[in-house]
PDB file of C-alpha atoms in Angstrom:
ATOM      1  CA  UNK M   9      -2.200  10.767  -4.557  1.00 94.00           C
ATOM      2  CA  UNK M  10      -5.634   9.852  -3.455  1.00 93.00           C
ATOM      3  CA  UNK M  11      -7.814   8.828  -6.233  1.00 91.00           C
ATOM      4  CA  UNK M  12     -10.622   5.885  -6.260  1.00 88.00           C
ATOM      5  CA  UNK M  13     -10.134   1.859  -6.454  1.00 84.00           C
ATOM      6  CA  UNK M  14     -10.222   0.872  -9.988  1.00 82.00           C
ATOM      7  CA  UNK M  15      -8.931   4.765 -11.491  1.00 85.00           C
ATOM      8  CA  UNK M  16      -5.211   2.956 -11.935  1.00 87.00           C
ATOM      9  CA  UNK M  17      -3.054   4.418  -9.241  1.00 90.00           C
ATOM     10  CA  UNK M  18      -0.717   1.706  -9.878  1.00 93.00           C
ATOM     11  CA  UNK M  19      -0.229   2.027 -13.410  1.00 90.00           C
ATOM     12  CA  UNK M  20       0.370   6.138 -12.691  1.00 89.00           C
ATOM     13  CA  UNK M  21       3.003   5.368 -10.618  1.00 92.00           C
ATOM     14  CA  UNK M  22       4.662   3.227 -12.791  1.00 93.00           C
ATOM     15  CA  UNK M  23       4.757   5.802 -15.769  1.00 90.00           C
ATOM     16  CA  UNK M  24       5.785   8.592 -13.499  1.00 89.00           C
ATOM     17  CA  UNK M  25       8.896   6.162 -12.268  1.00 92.00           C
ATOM     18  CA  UNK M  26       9.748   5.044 -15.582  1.00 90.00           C
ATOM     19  CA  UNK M  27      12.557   6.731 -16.942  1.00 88.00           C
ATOM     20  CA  UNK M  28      13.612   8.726 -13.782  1.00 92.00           C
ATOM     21  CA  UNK M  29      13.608   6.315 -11.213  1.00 94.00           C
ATOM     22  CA  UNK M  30      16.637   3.337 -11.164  1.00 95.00           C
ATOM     23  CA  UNK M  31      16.538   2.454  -7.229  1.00 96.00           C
ATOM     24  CA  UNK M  32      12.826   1.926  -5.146  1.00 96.00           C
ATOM     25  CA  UNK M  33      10.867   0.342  -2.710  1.00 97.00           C
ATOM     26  CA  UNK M  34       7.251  -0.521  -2.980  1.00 96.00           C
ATOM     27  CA  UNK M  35       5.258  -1.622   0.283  1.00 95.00           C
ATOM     28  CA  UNK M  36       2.082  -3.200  -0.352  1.00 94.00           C
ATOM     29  CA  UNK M  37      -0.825  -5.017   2.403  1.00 91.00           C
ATOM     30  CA  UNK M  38      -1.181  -8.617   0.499  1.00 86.00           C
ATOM     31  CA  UNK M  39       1.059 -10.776  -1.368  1.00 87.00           C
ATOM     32  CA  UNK M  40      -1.638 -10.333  -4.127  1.00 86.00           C
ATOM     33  CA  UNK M  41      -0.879  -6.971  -4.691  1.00 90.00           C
ATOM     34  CA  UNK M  42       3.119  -7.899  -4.786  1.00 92.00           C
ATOM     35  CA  UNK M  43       2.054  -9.710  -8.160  1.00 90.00           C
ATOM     36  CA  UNK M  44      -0.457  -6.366  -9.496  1.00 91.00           C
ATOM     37  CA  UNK M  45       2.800  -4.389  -9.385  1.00 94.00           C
ATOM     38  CA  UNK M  46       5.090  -6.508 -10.846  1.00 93.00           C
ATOM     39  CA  UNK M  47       2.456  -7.047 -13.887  1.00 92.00           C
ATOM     40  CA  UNK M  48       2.390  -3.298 -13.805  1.00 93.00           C
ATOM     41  CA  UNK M  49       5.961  -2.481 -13.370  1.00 95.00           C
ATOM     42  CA  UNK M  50       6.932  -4.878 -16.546  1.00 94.00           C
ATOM     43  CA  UNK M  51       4.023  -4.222 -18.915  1.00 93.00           C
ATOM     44  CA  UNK M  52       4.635   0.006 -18.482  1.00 92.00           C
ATOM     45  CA  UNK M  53       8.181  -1.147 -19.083  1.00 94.00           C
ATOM     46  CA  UNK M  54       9.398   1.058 -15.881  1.00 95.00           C
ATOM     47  CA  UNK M  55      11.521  -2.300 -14.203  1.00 95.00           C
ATOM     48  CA  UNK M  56      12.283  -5.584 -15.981  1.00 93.00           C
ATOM     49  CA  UNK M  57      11.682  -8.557 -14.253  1.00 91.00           C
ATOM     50  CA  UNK M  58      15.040  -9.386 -13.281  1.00 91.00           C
ATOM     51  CA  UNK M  59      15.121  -6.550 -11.961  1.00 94.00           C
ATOM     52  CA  UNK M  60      12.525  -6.773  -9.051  1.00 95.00           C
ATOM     53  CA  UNK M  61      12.319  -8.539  -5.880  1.00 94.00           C
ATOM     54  CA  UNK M  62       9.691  -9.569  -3.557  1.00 95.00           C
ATOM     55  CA  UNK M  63      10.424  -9.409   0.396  1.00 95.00           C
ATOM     56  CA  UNK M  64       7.836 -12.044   1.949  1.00 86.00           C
ATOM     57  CA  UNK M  65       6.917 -12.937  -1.074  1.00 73.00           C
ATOM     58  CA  UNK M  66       6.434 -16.301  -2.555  1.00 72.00           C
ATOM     59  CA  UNK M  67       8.934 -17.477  -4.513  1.00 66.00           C
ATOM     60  CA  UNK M  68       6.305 -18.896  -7.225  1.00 60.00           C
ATOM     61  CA  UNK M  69       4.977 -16.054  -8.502  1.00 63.00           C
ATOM     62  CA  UNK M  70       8.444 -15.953 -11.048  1.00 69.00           C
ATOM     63  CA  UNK M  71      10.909 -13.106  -9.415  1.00 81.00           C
ATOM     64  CA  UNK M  72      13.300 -12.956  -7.069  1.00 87.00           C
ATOM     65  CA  UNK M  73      12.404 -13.025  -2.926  1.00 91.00           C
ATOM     66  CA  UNK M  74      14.408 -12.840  -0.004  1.00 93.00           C
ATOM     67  CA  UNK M  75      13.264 -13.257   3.739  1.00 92.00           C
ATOM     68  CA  UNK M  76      16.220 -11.685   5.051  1.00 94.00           C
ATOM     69  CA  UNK M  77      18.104  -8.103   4.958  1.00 96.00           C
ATOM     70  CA  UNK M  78      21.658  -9.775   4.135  1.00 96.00           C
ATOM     71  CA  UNK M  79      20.793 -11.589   0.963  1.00 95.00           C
ATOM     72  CA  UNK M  80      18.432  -8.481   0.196  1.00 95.00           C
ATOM     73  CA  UNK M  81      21.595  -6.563   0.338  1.00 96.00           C
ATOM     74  CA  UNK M  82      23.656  -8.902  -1.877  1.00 96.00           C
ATOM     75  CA  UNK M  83      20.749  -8.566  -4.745  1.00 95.00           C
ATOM     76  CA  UNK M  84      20.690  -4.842  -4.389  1.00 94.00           C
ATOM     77  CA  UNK M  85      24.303  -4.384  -4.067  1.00 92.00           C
ATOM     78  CA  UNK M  86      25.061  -6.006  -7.500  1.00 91.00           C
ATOM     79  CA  UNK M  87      22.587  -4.380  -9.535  1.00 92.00           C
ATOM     80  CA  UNK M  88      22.292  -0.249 -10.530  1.00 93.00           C
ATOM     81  CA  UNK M  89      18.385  -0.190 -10.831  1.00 96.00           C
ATOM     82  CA  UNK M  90      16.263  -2.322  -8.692  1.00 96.00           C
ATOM     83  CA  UNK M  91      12.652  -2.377  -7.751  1.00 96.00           C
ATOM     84  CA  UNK M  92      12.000  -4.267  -3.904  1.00 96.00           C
ATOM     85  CA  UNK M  93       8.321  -4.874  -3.286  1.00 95.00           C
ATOM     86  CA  UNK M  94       7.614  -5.651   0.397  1.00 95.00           C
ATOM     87  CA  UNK M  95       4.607  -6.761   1.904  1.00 93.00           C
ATOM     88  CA  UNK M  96       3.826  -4.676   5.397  1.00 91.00           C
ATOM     89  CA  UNK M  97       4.093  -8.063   7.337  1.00 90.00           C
ATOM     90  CA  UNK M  98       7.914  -8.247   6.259  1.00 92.00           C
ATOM     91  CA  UNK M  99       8.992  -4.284   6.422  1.00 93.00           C
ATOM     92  CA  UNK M 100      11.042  -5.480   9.892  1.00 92.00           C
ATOM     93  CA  UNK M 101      13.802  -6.623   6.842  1.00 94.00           C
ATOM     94  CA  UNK M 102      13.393  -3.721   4.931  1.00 95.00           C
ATOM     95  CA  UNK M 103      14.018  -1.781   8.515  1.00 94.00           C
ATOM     96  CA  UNK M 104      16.959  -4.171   9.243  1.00 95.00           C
ATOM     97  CA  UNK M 105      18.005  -3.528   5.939  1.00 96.00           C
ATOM     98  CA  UNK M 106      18.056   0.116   6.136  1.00 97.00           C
ATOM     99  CA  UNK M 107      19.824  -0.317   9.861  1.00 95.00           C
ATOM    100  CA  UNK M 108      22.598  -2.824   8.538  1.00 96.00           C
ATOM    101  CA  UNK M 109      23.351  -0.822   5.153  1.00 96.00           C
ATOM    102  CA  UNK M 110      22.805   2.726   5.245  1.00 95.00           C
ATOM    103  CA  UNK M 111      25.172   3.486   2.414  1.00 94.00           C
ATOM    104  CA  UNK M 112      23.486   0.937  -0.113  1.00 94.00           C
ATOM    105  CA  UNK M 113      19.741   1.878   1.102  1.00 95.00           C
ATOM    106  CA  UNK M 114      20.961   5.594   0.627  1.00 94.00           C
ATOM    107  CA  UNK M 115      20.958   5.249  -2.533  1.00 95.00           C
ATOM    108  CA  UNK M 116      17.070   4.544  -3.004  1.00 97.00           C
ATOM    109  CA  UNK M 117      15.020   7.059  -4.446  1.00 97.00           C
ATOM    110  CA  UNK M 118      11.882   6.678  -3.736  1.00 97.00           C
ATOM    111  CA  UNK M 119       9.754   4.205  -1.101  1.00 97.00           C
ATOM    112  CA  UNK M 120       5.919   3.998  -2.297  1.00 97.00           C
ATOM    113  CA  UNK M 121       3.473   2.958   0.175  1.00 97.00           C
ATOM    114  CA  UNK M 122       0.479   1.521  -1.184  1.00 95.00           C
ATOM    115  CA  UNK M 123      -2.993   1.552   0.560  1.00 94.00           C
ATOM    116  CA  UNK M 124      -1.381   4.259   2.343  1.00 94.00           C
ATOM    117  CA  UNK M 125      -4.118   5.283   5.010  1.00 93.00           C
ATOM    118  CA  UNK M 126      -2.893   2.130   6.990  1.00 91.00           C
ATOM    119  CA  UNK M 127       0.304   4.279   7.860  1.00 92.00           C
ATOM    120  CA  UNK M 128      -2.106   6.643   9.734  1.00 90.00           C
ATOM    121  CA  UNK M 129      -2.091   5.938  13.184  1.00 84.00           C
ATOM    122  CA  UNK M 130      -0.007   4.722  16.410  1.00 80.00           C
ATOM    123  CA  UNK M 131       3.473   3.881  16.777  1.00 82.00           C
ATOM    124  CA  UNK M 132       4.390   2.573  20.277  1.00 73.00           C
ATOM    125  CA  UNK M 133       7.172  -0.420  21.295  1.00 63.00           C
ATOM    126  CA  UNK M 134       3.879  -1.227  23.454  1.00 62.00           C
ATOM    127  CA  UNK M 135       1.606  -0.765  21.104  1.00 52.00           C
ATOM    128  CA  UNK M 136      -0.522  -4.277  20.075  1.00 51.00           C
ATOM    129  CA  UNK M 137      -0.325  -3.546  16.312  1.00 46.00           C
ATOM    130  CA  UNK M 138       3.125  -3.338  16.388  1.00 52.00           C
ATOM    131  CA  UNK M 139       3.535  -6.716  15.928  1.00 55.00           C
ATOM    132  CA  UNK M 140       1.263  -6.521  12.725  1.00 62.00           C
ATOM    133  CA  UNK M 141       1.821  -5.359   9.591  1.00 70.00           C
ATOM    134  CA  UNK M 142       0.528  -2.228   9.659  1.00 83.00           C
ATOM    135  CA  UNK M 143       2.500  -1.484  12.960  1.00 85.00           C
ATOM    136  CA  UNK M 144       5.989  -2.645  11.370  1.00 89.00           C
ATOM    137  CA  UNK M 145       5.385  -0.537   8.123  1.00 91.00           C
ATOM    138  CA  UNK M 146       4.309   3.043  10.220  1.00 91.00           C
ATOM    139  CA  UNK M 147       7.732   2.216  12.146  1.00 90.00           C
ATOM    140  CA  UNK M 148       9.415   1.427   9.261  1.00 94.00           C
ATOM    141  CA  UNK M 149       8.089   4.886   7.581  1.00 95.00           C
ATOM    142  CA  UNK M 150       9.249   6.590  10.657  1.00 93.00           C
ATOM    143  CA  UNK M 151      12.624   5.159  10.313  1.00 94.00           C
ATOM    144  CA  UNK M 152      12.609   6.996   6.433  1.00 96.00           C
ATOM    145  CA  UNK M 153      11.798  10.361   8.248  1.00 95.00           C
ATOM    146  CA  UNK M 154      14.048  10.541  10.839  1.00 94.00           C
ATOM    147  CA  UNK M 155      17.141   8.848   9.050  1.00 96.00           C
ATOM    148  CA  UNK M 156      16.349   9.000   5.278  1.00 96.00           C
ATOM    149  CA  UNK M 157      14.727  12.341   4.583  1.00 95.00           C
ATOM    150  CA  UNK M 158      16.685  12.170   1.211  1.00 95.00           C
ATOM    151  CA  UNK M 159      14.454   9.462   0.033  1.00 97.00           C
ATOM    152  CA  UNK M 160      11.375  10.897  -1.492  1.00 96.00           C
ATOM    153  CA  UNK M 161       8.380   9.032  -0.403  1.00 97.00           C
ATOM    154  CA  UNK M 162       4.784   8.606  -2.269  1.00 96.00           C
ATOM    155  CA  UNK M 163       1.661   7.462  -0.671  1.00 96.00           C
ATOM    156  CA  UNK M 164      -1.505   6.415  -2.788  1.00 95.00           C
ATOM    157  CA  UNK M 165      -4.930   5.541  -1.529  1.00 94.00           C
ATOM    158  CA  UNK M 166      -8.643   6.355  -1.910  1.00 92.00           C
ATOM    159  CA  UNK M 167      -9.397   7.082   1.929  1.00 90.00           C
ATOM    160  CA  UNK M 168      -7.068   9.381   3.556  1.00 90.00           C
ATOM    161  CA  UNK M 169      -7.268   8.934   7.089  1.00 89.00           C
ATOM    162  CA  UNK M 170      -6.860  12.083   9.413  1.00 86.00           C
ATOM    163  CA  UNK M 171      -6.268  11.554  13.192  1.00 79.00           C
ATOM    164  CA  UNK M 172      -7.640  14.105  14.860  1.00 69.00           C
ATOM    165  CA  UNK M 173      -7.768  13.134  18.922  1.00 60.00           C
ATOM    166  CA  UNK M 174      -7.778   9.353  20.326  1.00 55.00           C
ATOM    167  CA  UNK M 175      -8.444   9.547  23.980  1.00 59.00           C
ATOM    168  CA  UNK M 176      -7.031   6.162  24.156  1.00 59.00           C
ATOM    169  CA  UNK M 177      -3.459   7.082  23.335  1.00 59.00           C
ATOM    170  CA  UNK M 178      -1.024   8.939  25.416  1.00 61.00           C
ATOM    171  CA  UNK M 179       0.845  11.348  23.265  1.00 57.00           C
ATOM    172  CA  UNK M 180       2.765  12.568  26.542  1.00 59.00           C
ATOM    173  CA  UNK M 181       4.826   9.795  26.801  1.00 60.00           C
ATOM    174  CA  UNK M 182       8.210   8.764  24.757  1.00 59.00           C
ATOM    175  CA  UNK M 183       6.929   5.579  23.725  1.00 70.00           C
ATOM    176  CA  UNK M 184       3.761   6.681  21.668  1.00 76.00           C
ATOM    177  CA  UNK M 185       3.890   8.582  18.204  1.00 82.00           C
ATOM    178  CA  UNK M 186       0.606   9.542  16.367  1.00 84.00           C
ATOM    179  CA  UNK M 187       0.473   9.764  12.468  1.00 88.00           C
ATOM    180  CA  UNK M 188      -2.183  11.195  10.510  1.00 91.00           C
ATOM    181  CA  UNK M 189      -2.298  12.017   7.089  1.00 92.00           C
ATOM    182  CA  UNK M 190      -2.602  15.868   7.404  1.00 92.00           C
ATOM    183  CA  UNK M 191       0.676  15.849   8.496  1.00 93.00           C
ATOM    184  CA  UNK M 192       3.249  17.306   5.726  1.00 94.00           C
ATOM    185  CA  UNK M 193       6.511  16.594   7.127  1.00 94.00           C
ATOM    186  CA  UNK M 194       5.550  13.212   7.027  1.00 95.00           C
ATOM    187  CA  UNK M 195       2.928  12.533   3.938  1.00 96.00           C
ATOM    188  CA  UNK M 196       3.984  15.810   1.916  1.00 95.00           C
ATOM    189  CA  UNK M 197       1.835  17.624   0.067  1.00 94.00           C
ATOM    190  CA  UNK M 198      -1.080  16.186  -1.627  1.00 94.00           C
ATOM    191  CA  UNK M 199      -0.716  16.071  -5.600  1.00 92.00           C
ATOM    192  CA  UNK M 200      -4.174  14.861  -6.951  1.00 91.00           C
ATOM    193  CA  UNK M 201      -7.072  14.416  -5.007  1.00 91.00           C
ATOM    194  CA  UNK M 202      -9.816  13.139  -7.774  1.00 89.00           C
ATOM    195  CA  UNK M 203     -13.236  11.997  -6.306  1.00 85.00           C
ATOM    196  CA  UNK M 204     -15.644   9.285  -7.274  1.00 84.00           C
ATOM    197  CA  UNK M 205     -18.172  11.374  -8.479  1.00 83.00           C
ATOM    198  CA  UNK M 206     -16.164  12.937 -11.125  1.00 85.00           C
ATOM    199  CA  UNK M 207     -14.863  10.011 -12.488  1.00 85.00           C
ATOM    200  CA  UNK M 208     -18.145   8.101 -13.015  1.00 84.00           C
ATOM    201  CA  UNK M 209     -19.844  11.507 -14.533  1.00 84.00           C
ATOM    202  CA  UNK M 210     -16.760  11.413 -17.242  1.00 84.00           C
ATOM    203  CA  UNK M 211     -17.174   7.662 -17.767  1.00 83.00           C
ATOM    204  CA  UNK M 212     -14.132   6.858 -16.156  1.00 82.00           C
ATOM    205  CA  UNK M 213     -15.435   4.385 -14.056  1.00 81.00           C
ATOM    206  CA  UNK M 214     -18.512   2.867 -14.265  1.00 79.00           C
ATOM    207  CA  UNK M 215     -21.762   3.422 -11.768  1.00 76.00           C
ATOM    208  CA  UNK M 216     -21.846   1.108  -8.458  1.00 70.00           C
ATOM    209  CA  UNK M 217     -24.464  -0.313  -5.771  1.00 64.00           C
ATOM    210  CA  UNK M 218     -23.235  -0.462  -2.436  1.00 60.00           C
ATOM    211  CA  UNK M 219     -25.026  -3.713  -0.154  1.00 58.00           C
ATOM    212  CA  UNK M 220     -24.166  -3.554   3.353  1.00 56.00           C
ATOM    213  CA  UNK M 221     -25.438  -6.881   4.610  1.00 52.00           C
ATOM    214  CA  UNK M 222     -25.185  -7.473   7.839  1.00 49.00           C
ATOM    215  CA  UNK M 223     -28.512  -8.165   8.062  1.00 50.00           C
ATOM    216  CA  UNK M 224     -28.657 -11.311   6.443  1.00 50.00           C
ATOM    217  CA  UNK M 225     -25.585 -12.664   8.087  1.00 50.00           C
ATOM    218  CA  UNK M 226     -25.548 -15.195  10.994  1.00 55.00           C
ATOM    219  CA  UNK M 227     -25.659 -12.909  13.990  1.00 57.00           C
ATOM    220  CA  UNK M 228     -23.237 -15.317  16.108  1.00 60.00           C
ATOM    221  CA  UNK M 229     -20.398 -14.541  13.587  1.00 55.00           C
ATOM    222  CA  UNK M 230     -17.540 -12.657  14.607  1.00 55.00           C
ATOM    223  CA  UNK M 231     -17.889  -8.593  13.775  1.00 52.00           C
ATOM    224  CA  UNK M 232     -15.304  -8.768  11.255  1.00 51.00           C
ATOM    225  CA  UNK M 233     -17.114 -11.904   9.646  1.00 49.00           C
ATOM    226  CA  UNK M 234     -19.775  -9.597   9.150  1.00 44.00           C
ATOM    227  CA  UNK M 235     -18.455  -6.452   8.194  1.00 47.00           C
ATOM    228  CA  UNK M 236     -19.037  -6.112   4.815  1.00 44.00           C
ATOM    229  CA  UNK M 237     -19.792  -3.181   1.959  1.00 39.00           C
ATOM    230  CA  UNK M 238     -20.380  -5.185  -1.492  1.00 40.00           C
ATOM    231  CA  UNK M 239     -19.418  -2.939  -4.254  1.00 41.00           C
ATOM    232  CA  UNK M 240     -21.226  -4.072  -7.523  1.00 40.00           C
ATOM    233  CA  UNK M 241     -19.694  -2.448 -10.823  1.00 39.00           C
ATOM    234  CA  UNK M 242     -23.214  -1.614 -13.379  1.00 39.00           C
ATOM    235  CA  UNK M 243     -22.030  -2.711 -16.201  1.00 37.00           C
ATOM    236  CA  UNK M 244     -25.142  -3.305 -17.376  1.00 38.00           C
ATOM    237  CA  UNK M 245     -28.597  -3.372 -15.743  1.00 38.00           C
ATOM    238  CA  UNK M 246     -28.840  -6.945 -15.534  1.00 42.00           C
ATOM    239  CA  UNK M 247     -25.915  -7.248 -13.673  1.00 45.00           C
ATOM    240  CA  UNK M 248     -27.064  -5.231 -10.641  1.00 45.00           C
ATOM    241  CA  UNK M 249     -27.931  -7.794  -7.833  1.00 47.00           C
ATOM    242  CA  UNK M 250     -31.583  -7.088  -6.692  1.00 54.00           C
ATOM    243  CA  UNK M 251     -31.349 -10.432  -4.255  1.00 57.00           C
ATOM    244  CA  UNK M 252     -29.422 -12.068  -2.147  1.00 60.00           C
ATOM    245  CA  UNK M 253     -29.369 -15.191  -4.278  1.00 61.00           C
ATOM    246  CA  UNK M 254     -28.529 -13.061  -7.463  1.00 58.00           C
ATOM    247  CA  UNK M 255     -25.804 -11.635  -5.418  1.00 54.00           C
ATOM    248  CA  UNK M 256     -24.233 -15.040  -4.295  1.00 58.00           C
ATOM    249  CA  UNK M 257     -23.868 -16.140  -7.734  1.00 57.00           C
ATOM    250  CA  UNK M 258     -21.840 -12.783  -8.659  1.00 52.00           C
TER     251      UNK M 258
END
């Protein structure tokens, strides 16, 4: 599903699972986003809260959450419907999980991946990322293909991302895998693909600004320090920043 920031991809999901989903897993970039879904999974009534766990998770946000496959496994194995919502950094349990306890994890139905154009890209045992999040989730989606194709899997973002050639990467040898988005045995077939445009012309969402401001920042900052595209929502004409100062106090 690709669809803009702010349209509520989340909350779709969570009334398309309700009612036909019991078993699922729910990978997300930031512990933030852990707590969006659960708020959305309880208030659309799709999970109850004792029914979802966080993997690398903190235990304060008021669900379960496990930092290791075997307890994972005891939760899941004593319950029929579950929701597990894993941040990328931790997918090595959910992959340890899935090694350990094929029969229980078997039973899963579905495996969302949020932010989903993170999953497009290399998978190497070499590979720096690898040892990121985004490099333990695209092996831990690899592991779904090639040993769990009975597990449907959904993707959801706003910017699919396409591979097309890296000249940096060589596909020749065993250890490297390329993923892009375009490819169907992988990311299936794409169900809604709703643009910005259209949304804002049917009052959806509201107008924006986009500010990129690199040229204000401190030049001896680091180049992600400075990368930066300020979206400001138009509610009303007042609240469009015109200044830096006006912006700052946004």
């Amino acid at each position: 599903i690709v669809a803009p920031c702010g349209l509520g991809k989340t909350r779709i999901i969570c009334e398309s699972l309700r009612d036909l989903v019991d078993r699922c897993v729910i990978c997300v970039p930031h512990i933030h986003l852990q707590k969006q879904w659960q708020n959305e999974l309880v208030d659309n009534e799709t999970f109850k809260l004792s029914e979802i766990c966080f993997v690398g998770g903190d235990p304060c946000l008021g669900t379960a959450s496990f930092n290791d496959a075997d307890s994972l496994a005891t939760w899941i194995g004593s319950r029929d419907k579950y929701c597990i919502i894993s941040t990328n950094s931790s997918t090595t349990i959910l992959a340890t999980l899935f090694d350990k306890y094929p029969e229980i994890c078997g039973q899963i139905q579905v495996c969302e991946f949020d932010e989903a154009h993170h999953m497009a890209g290399v998978i190497s045992k070499t590979a720096r990322d690898d040892d990121m999040g985004i490099g333990k989730t695209r092996k831990f989606l690899d592991l779904l293909v090639e040993k769990f194709p009975k597990i449907k899997r959904l993707f959801t973002t706003f910017t699919p991302r396409n591979i097309v050639f890296d000249t940096s990467v060589d596909t020749a040898t065993d250890d490297v895998k390329i993923m892009s988005m375009d490819d169907e045995a992988v990311f299936g077939t794409c169900l809604a693909n709703i643009n910005l445009r259209d949304t804002i012309k049917l009052g959806i969402l509201p107008d924006y600004m986009i500010w990129c401001i690199t040229g204000f920042m401190d030049p001896g900052l680091d180049e992600n320090e400075i990368k930066a595209q300020l979206i400001l929502e138009a509610w009303q004409a007042k609240e469009i920043a015109t200044d830096l100062v006006t912006y700052a106090k946004y």
